[in-house]
Coordinates of C-alpha atoms in Angstrom, one line a residue:
X1 CA 40.9 70.6 18.4
X2 CA 38.4 68.4 20.2
X3 CA 39.9 65.6 22.2
X4 CA 38.8 62.0 21.6
X5 CA 38.2 59.9 24.7
X6 CA 41.6 58.4 25.5
X7 CA 42.1 54.6 25.4
X8 CA 44.0 52.8 28.1
X9 CA 45.3 50.3 25.5
X10 CA 44.5 50.8 21.9
X11 CA 45.9 47.5 20.7
X12 CA 44.2 45.3 23.3
X13 CA 43.8 41.7 22.2
X14 CA 40.6 41.5 24.1
X15 CA 38.5 41.9 20.9
X16 CA 35.9 39.4 22.0
X17 CA 34.0 39.3 25.3
X18 CA 34.1 36.0 27.1
X19 CA 31.1 33.8 26.4
X20 CA 31.1 30.5 28.4
X21 CA 28.7 28.9 25.9
X22 CA 30.2 29.5 22.5
X23 CA 28.3 28.2 19.6
X24 CA 29.2 25.4 17.2
X25 CA 30.2 28.1 14.7
X26 CA 33.5 28.4 16.4
X27 CA 34.2 24.7 15.7
X28 CA 33.1 24.9 12.1
X29 CA 35.2 28.0 11.5
X30 CA 38.1 26.3 13.1
X31 CA 37.7 23.2 10.8
X32 CA 37.7 25.6 7.8
X33 CA 40.9 27.2 9.0
X34 CA 42.5 23.8 9.5
X35 CA 41.6 22.7 6.0
X36 CA 41.9 25.9 3.9
X37 CA 44.6 27.9 5.9
X38 CA 46.7 25.4 7.8
X39 CA 46.3 22.6 5.2
X40 CA 46.0 19.9 7.8
X41 CA 44.9 16.3 7.1
X42 CA 42.3 15.1 9.7
X43 CA 43.4 11.4 9.0
X44 CA 47.1 12.1 9.5
X45 CA 48.7 12.1 13.0
X46 CA 49.8 15.7 13.7
X47 CA 53.4 16.0 14.5
X48 CA 53.2 17.9 17.8
X49 CA 56.2 20.3 17.9
X50 CA 58.2 20.7 21.1
X51 CA 60.3 23.7 22.0
X52 CA 63.8 23.3 23.4
X53 CA 64.6 23.1 27.1
X54 CA 66.0 26.6 27.0
X55 CA 63.0 28.0 25.3
X56 CA 60.7 26.2 27.7
X57 CA 62.6 27.7 30.7
X58 CA 62.3 31.2 29.2
X59 CA 58.6 30.8 28.6
X60 CA 58.1 29.5 32.1
X61 CA 59.8 32.6 33.5
X62 CA 57.6 34.9 31.4
X63 CA 54.4 33.3 32.4
X64 CA 55.4 33.0 36.1
X65 CA 55.7 36.7 36.2
X66 CA 51.9 36.7 35.8
X67 CA 51.0 33.6 37.7
X68 CA 53.3 33.7 40.7
X69 CA 50.6 35.4 42.8
X70 CA 47.8 33.2 41.4
X71 CA 49.1 29.9 42.6
X72 CA 46.4 29.5 45.3
X73 CA 43.8 29.8 42.5
X74 CA 45.6 27.2 40.4
X75 CA 45.9 24.9 43.4
X76 CA 42.1 25.1 43.9
X77 CA 41.6 24.2 40.2
X78 CA 44.0 21.3 40.5
X79 CA 42.0 19.9 43.4
X80 CA 38.7 20.1 41.5
X81 CA 40.4 18.5 38.5
X82 CA 41.9 15.7 40.6
X83 CA 38.5 14.8 42.0
X84 CA 37.0 14.8 38.4
X85 CA 39.7 12.9 36.6
X86 CA 41.0 15.9 34.6
X87 CA 44.6 17.1 34.0
X88 CA 45.3 20.9 34.1
X89 CA 47.5 22.5 31.4
X90 CA 48.9 26.1 31.5
X91 CA 50.2 27.4 28.1
X92 CA 51.6 30.6 26.9
X93 CA 50.0 32.7 24.2
X94 CA 51.6 30.6 21.5
X95 CA 50.0 27.4 22.7
X96 CA 53.2 26.0 24.3
X97 CA 52.5 23.9 27.4
X98 CA 54.6 25.5 30.2
X99 CA 53.1 23.6 33.1
X100 CA 50.9 20.5 33.5
X101 CA 49.4 19.0 36.6
X102 CA 48.6 15.3 36.6
X103 CA 47.1 14.8 40.0
X104 CA 44.6 12.0 39.4
X105 CA 45.2 8.5 38.1
X106 CA 43.2 9.2 35.0
X107 CA 45.2 12.4 34.5
X108 CA 48.5 10.4 34.7
X109 CA 47.2 8.3 31.8
X110 CA 46.5 11.5 29.9
X111 CA 50.2 12.4 30.5
X112 CA 51.1 9.9 27.8
X113 CA 48.8 11.7 25.3
X114 CA 51.5 14.1 24.1
X115 CA 50.6 16.7 26.7
X116 CA 54.1 17.1 28.0
X117 CA 55.7 20.4 28.9
X118 CA 57.1 22.1 25.9
X119 CA 54.6 20.6 23.5
X120 CA 52.9 23.1 21.1
X121 CA 49.1 23.0 20.7
X122 CA 48.5 25.9 18.4
X123 CA 45.7 25.3 16.0
X124 CA 48.1 25.5 13.0
X125 CA 50.0 22.5 14.4
X126 CA 47.4 20.3 16.2
X127 CA 44.2 21.3 14.4
X128 CA 41.0 22.2 16.3
X129 CA 41.7 21.7 20.0
X130 CA 40.9 23.5 23.3
X131 CA 44.1 25.5 23.6
X132 CA 44.7 26.3 20.0
X133 CA 41.1 27.3 19.1
X134 CA 40.8 29.3 22.3
X135 CA 43.8 31.3 21.2
X136 CA 42.4 31.8 17.7
X137 CA 38.9 32.9 18.9
X138 CA 40.1 34.8 22.0
X139 CA 37.3 33.2 24.1
X140 CA 36.6 30.1 26.2
X141 CA 35.7 26.9 24.4
X142 CA 35.0 23.2 24.9
X143 CA 36.3 20.9 22.1
X144 CA 34.7 17.6 22.8
X145 CA 35.5 14.2 21.1
X146 CA 34.5 14.6 17.4
X147 CA 34.9 18.4 17.5
X148 CA 38.7 17.8 17.2
X149 CA 39.9 18.1 13.6
X150 CA 42.4 15.3 13.9
X151 CA 41.1 11.8 14.4
X152 CA 44.0 11.2 16.7
X153 CA 42.5 13.4 19.5
X154 CA 38.8 12.5 19.2
X155 CA 38.9 10.4 22.4
X156 CA 39.7 13.6 24.4
X157 CA 37.6 16.5 25.7
X158 CA 39.3 19.9 26.4
X159 CA 37.8 23.0 28.0
X160 CA 40.0 26.1 27.8
X161 CA 39.8 29.8 28.7
X162 CA 42.2 32.6 27.8
X163 CA 44.4 34.1 30.6
X164 CA 44.1 37.9 30.2
X165 CA 46.5 40.4 31.7
X166 CA 45.6 43.8 33.2
X167 CA 46.5 45.4 29.8
X168 CA 43.8 43.3 28.1
X169 CA 46.3 41.1 26.3
X170 CA 46.0 37.3 26.3
X171 CA 49.2 35.9 27.8
X172 CA 48.2 32.3 28.0
X173 CA 45.5 29.6 28.2
X174 CA 44.2 27.6 31.1
X175 CA 42.9 24.1 30.0
X176 CA 41.4 21.1 31.6
X177 CA 41.5 17.9 29.6
X178 CA 40.1 14.3 30.1
X179 CA 39.0 11.3 28.2
X180 CA 35.7 12.1 26.4
X181 CA 32.7 10.4 28.0
X182 CA 29.0 11.0 27.7
X183 CA 28.0 14.0 25.7
X184 CA 29.3 17.6 25.3
X185 CA 26.6 19.1 27.6
X186 CA 28.2 17.3 30.6
X187 CA 31.4 19.4 30.0
X188 CA 29.6 22.6 31.0
X189 CA 30.9 22.3 34.6
X190 CA 34.5 21.9 33.4
X191 CA 34.2 25.0 31.2
X192 CA 32.5 27.0 33.9
X193 CA 35.2 26.1 36.4
X194 CA 38.1 26.9 34.1
X195 CA 36.4 30.2 33.1
X196 CA 35.9 31.1 36.8
X197 CA 39.5 30.5 37.6
X198 CA 40.7 32.5 34.6
X199 CA 38.4 35.4 35.6
X200 CA 39.8 35.4 39.1
X201 CA 43.4 35.4 37.8
X202 CA 42.6 38.4 35.6
X203 CA 41.0 40.1 38.6
X204 CA 44.0 39.4 40.8
X205 CA 46.4 40.8 38.2
X206 CA 44.1 43.8 37.6
X207 CA 44.1 44.8 41.3
X208 CA 47.9 44.3 41.5
X209 CA 48.5 46.6 38.6
X210 CA 46.0 49.4 39.3
X211 CA 45.3 49.5 43.0
X212 CA 48.4 51.6 43.9
X213 CA 47.5 54.6 41.6
X214 CA 43.8 54.3 40.9
X215 CA 40.5 53.7 42.6
X216 CA 39.1 50.2 42.0
X217 CA 35.3 50.0 41.7
X218 CA 33.4 46.7 41.7
X219 CA 30.3 46.4 39.5
X220 CA 27.6 44.3 41.1
X221 CA 24.3 43.1 39.8
X222 CA 22.9 42.6 43.3
X223 CA 23.3 44.8 46.3
X224 CA 23.8 41.8 48.6
X225 CA 26.5 40.3 46.5
X226 CA 30.1 40.3 47.9
X227 CA 32.0 43.1 46.2
X228 CA 35.3 41.7 47.2
X229 CA 34.6 38.5 45.2
X230 CA 33.4 40.3 42.1
X231 CA 35.5 40.0 38.9
X232 CA 33.8 42.9 37.2
X233 CA 36.2 45.8 38.1
X234 CA 37.0 49.2 36.7
X235 CA 40.0 51.3 37.5
X236 CA 39.1 55.0 37.9
X237 CA 41.4 58.0 38.5
X238 CA 40.7 60.6 41.1
X239 CA 38.8 62.8 38.6
X240 CA 36.3 59.9 38.1
X241 CA 37.6 58.9 34.6
X242 CA 37.6 55.1 33.8
X243 CA 41.1 54.1 32.9
X244 CA 40.9 50.3 32.6
X245 CA 38.3 47.5 33.0
X246 CA 38.3 43.7 33.3
X247 CA 36.7 41.4 30.7
X248 CA 33.7 40.8 33.0
X249 CA 33.1 44.5 33.3
X250 CA 33.1 44.9 29.6
X251 CA 30.5 42.2 29.3
X252 CA 28.2 44.3 31.6
X253 CA 28.5 47.1 29.1
X254 CA 27.8 44.7 26.3
X255 CA 31.0 45.9 24.4
X256 CA 33.8 43.9 23.0
X257 CA 36.5 46.6 22.9
X258 CA 38.0 48.4 25.9
X259 CA 38.2 51.8 24.3
X260 CA 34.4 52.0 24.1
X261 CA 34.3 52.8 27.9
X262 CA 37.9 54.0 28.6
X263 CA 38.1 57.7 29.0
X264 CA 34.5 58.3 30.0
X265 CA 33.5 59.6 33.4
X266 CA 31.6 57.3 35.8
X267 CA 28.9 59.9 35.9
X268 CA 28.3 59.6 32.1
X269 CA 28.4 55.7 32.3
X270 CA 26.5 55.1 35.6
X271 CA 24.7 58.4 36.3
X272 CA 26.5 58.7 39.6
X273 CA 29.2 61.0 40.9
X274 CA 32.5 59.7 42.1
X275 CA 32.0 61.2 45.6
X276 CA 28.8 59.2 46.1
X277 CA 30.7 56.0 45.5
X278 CA 33.6 57.0 47.7
X279 CA 31.3 57.9 50.6
X280 CA 29.9 54.4 50.5
X281 CA 33.4 52.9 50.9
X282 CA 32.9 49.1 50.5
X283 CA 29.1 49.4 50.8
X284 CA 27.5 49.2 47.3
X285 CA 25.8 52.3 46.0
X286 CA 22.9 52.1 43.6
X287 CA 23.6 53.5 40.1
X288 CA 21.1 55.9 38.6
X289 CA 21.8 54.6 35.1
X290 CA 22.5 51.0 34.0
X291 CA 24.2 50.2 30.8
X292 CA 22.9 46.6 30.9
X293 CA 19.3 47.4 31.4
X294 CA 19.1 46.0 35.0
X295 CA 19.9 47.1 38.5
X296 CA 23.6 47.9 39.0
X297 CA 25.6 48.8 42.1
X298 CA 29.1 50.2 42.5
X299 CA 31.3 49.5 45.5
X300 CA 34.7 51.2 46.2
X301 CA 37.4 48.6 46.9
X302 CA 40.1 51.1 47.5
X303 CA 40.9 52.6 51.0
X304 CA 39.4 56.1 51.5
X305 CA 41.6 59.2 51.6
X306 CA 40.9 59.3 55.3
X307 CA 42.3 55.8 55.9
X308 CA 45.2 56.6 53.7
X309 CA 46.0 59.7 55.7
X310 CA 46.1 57.6 58.9
X311 CA 48.9 55.4 57.6
X312 CA 52.2 56.1 59.2
X313 CA 54.7 57.6 56.8
X314 CA 58.4 56.8 57.2
X315 CA 60.4 59.9 58.1
X316 CA 62.9 60.7 55.4
X317 CA 66.4 59.6 56.3
X318 CA 69.2 62.0 56.2
X319 CA 72.0 61.2 53.8
X320 CA 75.7 61.6 54.6
X321 CA 77.0 64.3 52.3
X322 CA 80.0 62.1 51.4
X323 CA 77.6 59.5 50.0
X324 CA 75.3 61.7 47.9
X325 CA 77.4 60.9 44.8
X326 CA 77.7 57.2 45.6
X327 CA 77.0 54.6 42.9
X328 CA 73.8 53.7 44.9
X329 CA 72.5 57.2 44.7
X330 CA 73.2 57.3 41.0
X331 CA 71.1 54.1 40.6
X332 CA 68.2 55.7 42.6
X333 CA 68.2 58.7 40.3
X334 CA 65.5 61.2 41.0
X335 CA 62.8 58.8 42.1
X336 CA 61.9 59.8 45.6
X337 CA 60.9 56.3 46.8
X338 CA 64.2 54.8 45.4
X339 CA 66.2 57.6 47.0
X340 CA 64.6 56.7 50.3
X341 CA 65.5 53.0 49.8
X342 CA 69.1 53.9 48.8
X343 CA 69.4 55.9 52.0
X344 CA 68.4 52.8 54.0
X345 CA 71.0 50.7 52.2
X346 CA 73.7 53.3 52.7
X347 CA 73.1 53.2 56.4
X348 CA 73.3 49.4 56.6
X349 CA 75.8 48.2 53.9
X350 CA 78.8 48.3 56.2
X351 CA 77.1 46.4 58.9
X352 CA 76.6 42.6 59.0
X353 CA 73.1 42.9 57.7
X354 CA 72.2 40.9 54.5
X355 CA 70.0 42.5 51.8
X356 CA 67.1 41.1 49.8
X357 CA 66.2 42.8 46.5
X358 CA 62.8 42.0 45.1
X359 CA 61.1 43.2 41.9
X360 CA 60.1 42.2 38.4
X361 CA 62.5 40.8 35.8
X362 CA 64.5 43.6 34.2
X363 CA 64.2 46.1 37.1
X364 CA 67.9 46.2 37.6
X365 CA 68.4 44.0 40.7
X366 CA 71.9 43.0 39.7
X367 CA 72.8 46.6 38.9
X368 CA 71.5 47.7 42.3
X369 CA 73.5 44.9 44.0
X370 CA 76.7 46.0 42.2
X371 CA 76.0 49.6 43.3
X372 CA 75.6 48.5 46.9
X373 CA 79.0 46.8 46.7
X374 CA 80.7 49.8 45.1
X375 CA 79.2 52.1 47.7
X376 CA 80.5 50.0 50.6
X377 CA 83.8 49.5 52.4
X378 CA 84.1 46.2 50.5
X379 CA 84.3 47.9 47.0
X380 CA 88.0 46.9 46.5
X381 CA 87.1 43.2 47.3
X382 CA 85.5 40.7 45.0
X383 CA 81.9 40.9 43.8
X384 CA 80.8 37.4 43.0
X385 CA 77.5 36.5 41.3
X386 CA 75.7 33.2 41.2
X387 CA 72.4 32.8 39.3
X388 CA 70.5 30.1 41.1
X389 CA 68.1 29.6 38.3
X390 CA 70.6 29.1 35.5
X391 CA 72.7 26.3 36.9
X392 CA 71.5 22.7 37.0
X393 CA 70.6 21.5 40.5
X394 CA 73.3 18.8 40.2
X395 CA 76.0 21.4 39.8
X396 CA 74.8 24.3 42.0
X397 CA 76.2 22.8 45.2
X398 CA 79.8 22.5 43.8
X399 CA 79.5 26.0 42.3
X400 CA 78.5 27.5 45.6
X401 CA 80.7 25.5 48.0
X402 CA 83.6 24.3 45.7
X403 CA 85.3 21.0 46.0
X404 CA 88.7 19.5 46.8
X405 CA 90.9 17.5 44.4
X406 CA 89.6 14.0 43.7
X407 CA 86.1 14.7 44.9
X408 CA 84.5 14.1 41.5
X409 CA 85.4 11.9 38.6
X410 CA 86.3 14.3 35.8
X411 CA 86.6 17.2 38.2
X412 CA 89.4 19.7 38.1
X413 CA 92.7 18.3 39.1
X414 CA 93.4 20.8 41.8
X415 CA 89.7 21.1 42.9
X416 CA 87.6 24.3 42.6
X417 CA 87.1 27.3 44.8
X418 CA 83.4 27.9 45.2
X419 CA 81.5 31.2 44.9
X420 CA 81.3 31.6 48.7
X421 CA 85.0 31.3 49.3
X422 CA 85.8 33.4 46.2
X423 CA 83.7 36.3 47.7
X424 CA 85.6 36.2 51.1
X425 CA 85.9 39.8 52.2
X426 CA 83.7 41.0 49.4
X427 CA 80.1 40.5 48.4
X428 CA 78.2 37.4 47.3
X429 CA 75.2 38.1 45.1
X430 CA 72.8 35.2 44.8
X431 CA 70.4 36.0 42.0
X432 CA 67.0 34.2 41.8
X433 CA 67.4 32.8 45.3
X434 CA 63.8 31.6 45.1
X435 CA 65.0 28.9 42.7
X436 CA 67.6 27.4 45.0
X437 CA 66.9 23.8 45.8
X438 CA 65.3 23.3 49.2
X439 CA 68.1 20.8 50.3
X440 CA 70.8 23.4 49.5
X441 CA 69.0 26.1 51.5
X442 CA 69.9 24.4 54.8
X443 CA 73.6 24.4 54.0
X444 CA 73.5 28.1 52.9
X445 CA 71.7 29.0 56.2
X446 CA 74.5 27.4 58.2
X447 CA 77.1 29.3 56.2
X448 CA 75.4 32.6 56.8
X449 CA 74.7 31.9 60.5
X450 CA 78.3 30.6 61.4
X451 CA 80.4 32.4 58.7
X452 CA 82.2 29.2 57.8
X453 CA 82.2 26.9 54.8
X454 CA 83.1 23.3 54.3
X455 CA 84.0 22.6 50.6
X456 CA 82.8 19.2 49.2
X457 CA 85.3 16.5 50.0
X458 CA 86.9 18.4 52.9
X459 CA 86.4 17.8 56.6
X460 CA 87.6 21.0 58.1
X461 CA 85.5 24.2 57.8
X462 CA 87.0 27.4 56.5
X463 CA 86.1 30.8 58.0
X464 CA 84.7 33.4 55.6
X465 CA 84.0 37.1 55.9
X466 CA 80.7 37.2 54.0
X467 CA 78.2 39.8 53.0
X468 CA 75.2 38.4 51.1
X469 CA 72.9 40.2 48.7
X470 CA 70.0 38.1 47.3
X471 CA 67.5 38.9 44.6
X472 CA 64.3 37.3 43.3
X473 CA 61.3 38.2 41.2
X474 CA 59.3 35.5 43.1
X475 CA 57.2 35.9 46.2
X476 CA 59.3 34.1 48.8
X477 CA 56.5 34.2 51.5
X478 CA 54.3 32.3 49.1
X479 CA 57.0 29.8 48.5
X480 CA 57.4 29.4 52.3
X481 CA 53.7 28.7 52.6
X482 CA 54.1 26.0 50.0
X483 CA 57.1 24.5 51.7
X484 CA 59.4 25.4 48.8
X485 CA 61.6 27.9 50.7
X486 CA 62.9 27.8 54.3
X487 CA 61.4 30.4 56.6
X488 CA 64.5 30.6 58.7
X489 CA 66.7 31.3 55.6
X490 CA 64.2 34.0 54.5
X491 CA 64.7 36.0 57.8
X492 CA 68.5 35.5 57.5
X493 CA 68.8 37.0 54.0
X494 CA 66.1 39.8 54.4
X495 CA 67.7 41.9 57.1
X496 CA 67.0 44.8 54.7
X497 CA 64.2 44.1 52.2
X498 CA 64.2 46.4 49.1
X499 CA 61.4 46.3 46.6
X500 CA 62.6 47.8 43.3
X501 CA 59.8 49.4 41.3
X502 CA 58.9 48.5 37.7
X503 CA 60.1 51.1 35.2
X504 CA 56.5 52.1 34.5
X505 CA 56.1 53.0 38.2
X506 CA 59.2 55.2 38.4
X507 CA 58.9 59.0 38.7
X508 CA 62.1 59.7 36.7
X509 CA 61.4 57.9 33.5
X510 CA 62.6 60.8 31.2
X511 CA 65.9 61.0 33.0
X512 CA 66.5 57.3 32.8
X513 CA 65.7 57.3 29.0
X514 CA 68.1 60.1 28.3
X515 CA 70.8 58.6 30.4
X516 CA 70.4 55.2 28.6
X517 CA 70.7 57.0 25.2
X518 CA 74.1 58.5 26.3
X519 CA 75.4 55.2 27.6
X520 CA 74.3 53.3 24.5
X521 CA 76.0 55.8 22.2
X522 CA 79.3 55.2 24.0
X523 CA 79.0 51.4 24.6
X524 CA 77.8 50.6 21.1
X525 CA 80.2 52.8 19.3
X526 CA 77.8 55.3 17.6
X527 CA 79.7 58.1 16.1
X528 CA 76.8 60.6 16.1
X529 CA 74.7 61.8 19.0
X530 CA 71.0 61.1 19.0
X531 CA 68.1 63.1 20.3
X532 CA 64.6 61.9 21.0
X533 CA 61.6 63.8 19.6
X534 CA 58.9 64.7 22.2
X535 CA 56.4 62.2 20.8
X536 CA 59.0 59.5 21.2
X537 CA 59.7 60.5 24.8
X538 CA 55.9 60.5 25.6
X539 CA 55.5 57.1 23.9
X540 CA 58.4 55.6 25.9
X541 CA 57.0 57.1 29.2
X542 CA 53.5 55.8 28.5
X543 CA 54.4 52.2 27.4
X544 CA 53.8 49.6 30.0
X545 CA 57.3 47.9 29.6
X546 CA 56.8 44.3 30.7
X547 CA 60.6 43.7 30.4
X548 CA 61.3 47.0 32.3
X549 CA 64.7 48.7 31.8
X550 CA 66.2 45.7 30.0
X551 CA 63.5 46.0 27.4
X552 CA 63.8 49.8 27.2
X553 CA 67.5 49.5 26.5
X554 CA 66.9 47.0 23.6
X555 CA 64.2 49.3 22.2
X556 CA 66.6 52.3 22.2
X557 CA 69.4 50.3 20.6
X558 CA 67.0 49.3 17.8
X559 CA 65.8 52.8 17.3
X560 CA 69.4 54.1 17.0
X561 CA 70.3 51.5 14.5
X562 CA 67.3 52.2 12.1
X563 CA 67.2 56.0 12.6
X564 CA 68.4 57.7 9.4
X565 CA 69.1 61.1 11.0
X566 CA 70.1 62.4 14.4
X567 CA 66.6 62.7 15.8
X568 CA 64.7 59.5 16.7
X569 CA 61.1 59.7 15.7
X570 CA 58.0 57.5 16.3
X571 CA 58.6 55.5 13.0
X572 CA 62.0 54.4 14.3
X573 CA 60.6 52.6 17.4
X574 CA 60.2 48.8 17.4
X575 CA 56.8 47.7 16.2
X576 CA 55.7 46.3 19.5
X577 CA 55.7 49.8 20.9
X578 CA 53.6 51.1 18.1
X579 CA 51.1 48.2 18.5
X580 CA 50.8 49.1 22.2
X581 CA 50.5 52.8 21.8
X582 CA 48.3 54.7 24.2
X583 CA 45.4 56.8 23.1
X584 CA 47.5 59.9 23.5
X585 CA 48.7 59.2 20.0
X586 CA 45.4 57.8 18.7
X587 CA 43.9 59.0 15.5
X588 CA 40.8 61.1 15.5
X589 CA 37.7 59.4 14.0
X590 CA 36.4 61.1 10.9
X591 CA 33.6 63.1 12.6
X592 CA 36.0 64.7 15.0
X593 CA 38.7 65.8 12.6
X594 CA 38.4 69.5 11.9
X595 CA 41.0 69.6 9.2
X596 CA 39.5 67.3 6.7
X597 CA 37.1 69.2 4.4
X598 CA 38.8 72.6 5.1
X599 CA 38.9 74.9 2.1
X600 CA 42.7 74.9 2.0
X601 CA 42.7 71.2 0.9
X602 CA 42.6 70.3 -2.8
X603 CA 40.2 67.7 -3.9
X604 CA 43.0 65.2 -4.3
X605 CA 44.3 65.9 -0.8
X606 CA 40.8 65.7 0.6
X607 CA 40.3 62.3 -1.0
X608 CA 43.6 61.1 0.3
X609 CA 42.9 62.3 3.8
X610 CA 39.4 60.6 3.8
X611 CA 41.0 57.4 2.6
X612 CA 43.5 57.5 5.4
X613 CA 40.8 58.1 8.0
X614 CA 38.7 55.2 6.5
X615 CA 41.7 52.8 6.7
X616 CA 42.6 53.9 10.2
X617 CA 39.1 53.3 11.4
X618 CA 39.0 49.9 9.9
X619 CA 42.3 49.1 11.7
X620 CA 41.3 50.5 15.1
X621 CA 43.5 53.5 14.6
X622 CA 46.7 51.5 14.8
X623 CA 49.3 53.2 12.5
X624 CA 51.3 50.1 11.8
X625 CA 48.3 48.1 10.5
X626 CA 46.9 51.0 8.6
X627 CA 50.2 51.7 6.8
X628 CA 50.4 48.0 5.8
X629 CA 46.8 48.2 4.4
X630 CA 47.7 51.4 2.5
X631 CA 50.8 49.8 1.2
X632 CA 53.1 52.6 2.5
X633 CA 55.7 52.8 5.2
X634 CA 55.0 53.9 8.8
X635 CA 57.2 56.9 8.4
X636 CA 55.2 58.0 5.2
X637 CA 51.9 57.6 7.0
X638 CA 53.2 59.6 10.0
X639 CA 54.2 62.4 7.6
X640 CA 50.7 62.4 6.1
X641 CA 49.1 62.4 9.5
X642 CA 51.0 65.5 10.4
X643 CA 50.2 67.1 7.1
X644 CA 46.4 66.6 7.5
X645 CA 46.6 67.4 11.3
X646 CA 45.0 64.1 12.3
X647 CA 46.9 63.5 15.5
X648 CA 45.3 64.3 18.9
X649 CA 46.8 67.4 20.6
X650 CA 49.3 66.4 23.3

């Protein structure tokens, strides 16, 4: 069977290429939706919804995973907005304002215009507006004065651009708003500025995701242009196959769907071999073919193999045979990099060296911390946890240091032992240390430095035998540069700095998946044993897992609950995994399917197979959507795909 060019992300939401000068048709179409679909009244004041404080906190955490490295870009946008009298809004992909910046006097007046954190600006709630209509169209837009569907917002102008992740999905919106003055043409600068920032954020995230395993090539329209500032990037594997591309790169190819270039070689796209580009290093190399009809250059932004070879490699550490079966080594599994990091921890855990764990949300930082504790000489002593992000700032000091009787009105009669004193002789685990208030950081530094604590309301210090493990998903060095984290505390807590990889980066994904299945069977009380089909294992290994192992566990629990037999199949997986399927399980387009039309098919079967192919093509080969269009279940459609041999060979 012929192989169809494989997609990096078949369900990418980047269906439309960015256009910084969208036509008025977007506004007209939006008004039609507001009237006919959302049933809004333009003369009625919209009731802007607000999410709860807990929901807002969760949404902030999600979007901060994307934007934590992009803060310098947002700071630059804030400065421009301040000088121009705009406010800056950052929303999630549902139109919820998760952050707002009111840096100018005019912007502070705008703060009263129902632009507060937690407010929802989806089009279905607020009518035609910058944020909501940007999310509906998937491209940048300016909604100026009378463009707003609701009369209540026609004194405003909003310019918004989608924030796009490295997987092509829109994860939020960047918006600048002000009081409407002059005419719409004067808003071109605002729209251009917000688009430029959004493109740079996408570029930053793209490099972060793909630079470790792929070659990053920059596409330039001019040889003299700086390749390091280009936002038109493609990720290419070492065989020269394009695996991902930014929105700006797609626009050069004049395509609106990523799969139209993913899977093709750079020689077929640009008329140039990969070795020619690599030999140029960061010097642009002229392409022999140009998809856009004008001159095009490629520059390699990745280090050459020679420069990689010059990097010093850490000599593998020997492991004490008595510690091979320790809890920490069990956590490391068979991933070579993690085994190396576990070896480092095992050599330091019984010394007075504090440990800092860093990594994305859901990578198992607390599990790793507990394993360090259980592998140390302190394993029979307390392991005390404090999440610095989940406790109100007004309470965190008393939680950490404790207080004596009578210190607070309404406090416990006998006082309270704080987390530090409770962990005496054992391990204190401070999760999300990056969210600790700056004023409290000075007190913690003193405790770590002098090994003594003074509870609130007490004058005499108490000696403590303390081992501290801290964890965070935030970039502490970036927080230091912004004055939000003490540099001296950072060096106190990071005697050993361990970066835990995301699940998608681990080399032992299959072992982790099978181990989780066994653990869930026991912990959740399943009476039968489950097995995973090979397509399921491949799907789980290929999925990008933004929630890491925590999300993987939830997905497996769901599959076990809905599975009707003992073997978990594709149809048993949560829908989000099916919508994000890789092209490994994509469906062949009609002209590449050798089975359809074969003599062993009856006329009824041939008609059914062609109908399935037609529906799949209309739905971009996404099984869930096609099944819904055919009015059959996913499992039924999967059976028919197998019957007609329509799946790509693995």
